[in-house]
PDB file of C-alpha atoms in Angstrom:
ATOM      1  CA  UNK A 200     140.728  93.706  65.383  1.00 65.00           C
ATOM      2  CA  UNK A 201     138.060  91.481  66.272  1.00 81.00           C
ATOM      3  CA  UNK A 202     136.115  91.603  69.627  1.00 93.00           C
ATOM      4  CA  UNK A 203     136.922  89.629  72.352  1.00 96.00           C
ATOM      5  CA  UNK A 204     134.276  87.288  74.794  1.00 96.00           C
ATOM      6  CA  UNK A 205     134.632  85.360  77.976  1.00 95.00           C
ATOM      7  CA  UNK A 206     131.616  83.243  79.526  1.00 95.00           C
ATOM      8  CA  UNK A 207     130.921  81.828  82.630  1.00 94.00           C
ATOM      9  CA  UNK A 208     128.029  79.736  83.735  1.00 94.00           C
ATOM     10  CA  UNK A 209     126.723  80.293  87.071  1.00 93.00           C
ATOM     11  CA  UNK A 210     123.851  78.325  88.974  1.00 96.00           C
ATOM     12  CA  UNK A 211     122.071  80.273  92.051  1.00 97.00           C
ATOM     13  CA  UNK A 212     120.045  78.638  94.292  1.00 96.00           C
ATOM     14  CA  UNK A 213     116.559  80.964  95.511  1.00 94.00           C
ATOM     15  CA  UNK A 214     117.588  82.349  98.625  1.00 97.00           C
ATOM     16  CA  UNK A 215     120.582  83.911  96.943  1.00 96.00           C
ATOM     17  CA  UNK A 216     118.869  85.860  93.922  1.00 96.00           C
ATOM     18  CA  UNK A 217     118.823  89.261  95.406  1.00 96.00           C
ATOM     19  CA  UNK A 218     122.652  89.323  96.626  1.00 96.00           C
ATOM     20  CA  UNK A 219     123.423  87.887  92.983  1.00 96.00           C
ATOM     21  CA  UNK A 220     121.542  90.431  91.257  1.00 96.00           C
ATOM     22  CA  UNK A 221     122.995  93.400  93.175  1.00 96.00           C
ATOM     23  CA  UNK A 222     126.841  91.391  92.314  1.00 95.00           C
ATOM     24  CA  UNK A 223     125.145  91.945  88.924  1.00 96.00           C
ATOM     25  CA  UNK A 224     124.940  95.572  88.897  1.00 97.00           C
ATOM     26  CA  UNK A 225     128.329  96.097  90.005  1.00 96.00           C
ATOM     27  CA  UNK A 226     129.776  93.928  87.582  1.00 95.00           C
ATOM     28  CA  UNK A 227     128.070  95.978  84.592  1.00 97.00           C
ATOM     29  CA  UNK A 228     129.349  99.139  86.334  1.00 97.00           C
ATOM     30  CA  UNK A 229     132.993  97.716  86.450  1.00 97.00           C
ATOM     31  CA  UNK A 230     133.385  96.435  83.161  1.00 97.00           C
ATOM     32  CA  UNK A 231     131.643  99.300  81.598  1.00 98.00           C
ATOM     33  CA  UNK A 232     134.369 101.514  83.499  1.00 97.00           C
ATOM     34  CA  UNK A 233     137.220  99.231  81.695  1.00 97.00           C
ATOM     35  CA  UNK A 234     136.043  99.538  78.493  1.00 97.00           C
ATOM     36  CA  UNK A 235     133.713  96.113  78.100  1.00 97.00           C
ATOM     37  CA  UNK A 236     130.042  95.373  77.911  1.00 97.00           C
ATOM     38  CA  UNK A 237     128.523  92.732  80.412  1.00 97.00           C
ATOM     39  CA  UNK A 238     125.220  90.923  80.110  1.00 97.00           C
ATOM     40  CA  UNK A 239     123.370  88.539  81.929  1.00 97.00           C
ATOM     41  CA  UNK A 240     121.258  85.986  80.695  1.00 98.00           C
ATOM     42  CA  UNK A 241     118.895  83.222  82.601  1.00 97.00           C
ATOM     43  CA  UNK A 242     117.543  80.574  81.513  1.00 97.00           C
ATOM     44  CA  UNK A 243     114.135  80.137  80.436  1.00 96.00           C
ATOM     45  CA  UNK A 244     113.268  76.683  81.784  1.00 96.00           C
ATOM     46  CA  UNK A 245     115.690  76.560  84.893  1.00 95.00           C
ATOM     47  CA  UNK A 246     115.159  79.795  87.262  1.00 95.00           C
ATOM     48  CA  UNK A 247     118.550  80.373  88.640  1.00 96.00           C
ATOM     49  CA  UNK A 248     120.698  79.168  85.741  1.00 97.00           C
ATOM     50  CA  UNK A 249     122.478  81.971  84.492  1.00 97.00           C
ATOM     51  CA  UNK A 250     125.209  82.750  81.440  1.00 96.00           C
ATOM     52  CA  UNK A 251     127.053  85.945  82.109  1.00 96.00           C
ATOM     53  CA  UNK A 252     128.757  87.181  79.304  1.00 96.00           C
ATOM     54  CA  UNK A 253     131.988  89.945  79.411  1.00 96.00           C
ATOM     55  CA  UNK A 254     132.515  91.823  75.538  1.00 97.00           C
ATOM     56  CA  UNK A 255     135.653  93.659  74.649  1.00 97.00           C
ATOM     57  CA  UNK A 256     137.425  95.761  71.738  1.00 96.00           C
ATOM     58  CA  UNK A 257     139.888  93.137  72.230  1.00 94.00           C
ATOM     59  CA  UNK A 258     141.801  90.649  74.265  1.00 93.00           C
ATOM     60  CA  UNK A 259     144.075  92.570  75.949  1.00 94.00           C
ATOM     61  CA  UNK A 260     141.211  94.874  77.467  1.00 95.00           C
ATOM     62  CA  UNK A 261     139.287  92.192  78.106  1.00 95.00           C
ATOM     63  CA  UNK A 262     142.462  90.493  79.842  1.00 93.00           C
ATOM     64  CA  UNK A 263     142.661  93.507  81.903  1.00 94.00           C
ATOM     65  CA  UNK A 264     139.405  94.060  83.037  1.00 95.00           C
ATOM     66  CA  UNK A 265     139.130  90.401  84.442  1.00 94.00           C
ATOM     67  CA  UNK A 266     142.498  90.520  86.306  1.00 92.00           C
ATOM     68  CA  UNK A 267     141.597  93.768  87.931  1.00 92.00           C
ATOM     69  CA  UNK A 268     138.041  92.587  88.578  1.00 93.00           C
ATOM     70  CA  UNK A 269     136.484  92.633  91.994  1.00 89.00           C
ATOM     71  CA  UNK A 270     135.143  89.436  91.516  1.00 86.00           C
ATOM     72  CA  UNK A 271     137.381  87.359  90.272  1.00 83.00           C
ATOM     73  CA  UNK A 272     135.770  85.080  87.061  1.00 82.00           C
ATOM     74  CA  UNK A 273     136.308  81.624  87.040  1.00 76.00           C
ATOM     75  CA  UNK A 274     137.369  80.554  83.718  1.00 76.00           C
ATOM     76  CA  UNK A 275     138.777  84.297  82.843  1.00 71.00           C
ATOM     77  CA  UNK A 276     141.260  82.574  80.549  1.00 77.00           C
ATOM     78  CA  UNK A 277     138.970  81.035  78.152  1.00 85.00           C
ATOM     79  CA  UNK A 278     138.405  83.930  75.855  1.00 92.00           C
ATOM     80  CA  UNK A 279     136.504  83.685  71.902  1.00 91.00           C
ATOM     81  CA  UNK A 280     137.491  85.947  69.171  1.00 89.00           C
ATOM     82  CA  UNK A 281     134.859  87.126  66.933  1.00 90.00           C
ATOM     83  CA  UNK A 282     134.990  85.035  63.674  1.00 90.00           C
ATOM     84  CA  UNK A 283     134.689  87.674  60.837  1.00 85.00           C
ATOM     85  CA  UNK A 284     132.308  86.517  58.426  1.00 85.00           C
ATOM     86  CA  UNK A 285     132.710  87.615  54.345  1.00 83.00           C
TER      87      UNK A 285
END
């Protein structure tokens, strides 16, 4: 079965960085407890512009981990399924 991927988008103005980065580490530590992989990524040419993404075996544990996540995601229903390629 192909693996599943939700994204969210996130802006963060300066004098919230550090509180967003620790929220950072305890999403990785979550996710990797359910069975997912989490990155973050910012972007180059906008400090504070950030992509999270959320990576599982498959919807359903992906499904899970989001609706028994601490911090709730905002578009946790928008999932991708990995297109397998020949």
């Amino acid at each position: 079965m192909p693996r599943a991927l939700t994204v969210q988008r996130t802006l963060i103005p300066p004098q919230e960085r550090k509180r967003y980065g620790e929220r950072l580490v305890r999403r990785q530590e979550y996710y990797a407890k359910a069975g997912c992989r989490f990155w973050a990524f910012e972007e180059a040419g906008l400090p504070g512009a950030f992509l999270e993404f959320f990576e599982a075996p498959d919807v359903e544990t992906l499904t899970r981990a989001h609706q028994s996540a601490p911090d709730p995601i905002l578009d946790s229903g928008r999932v991708y399924i990995e297109v397998e390629l020949p």
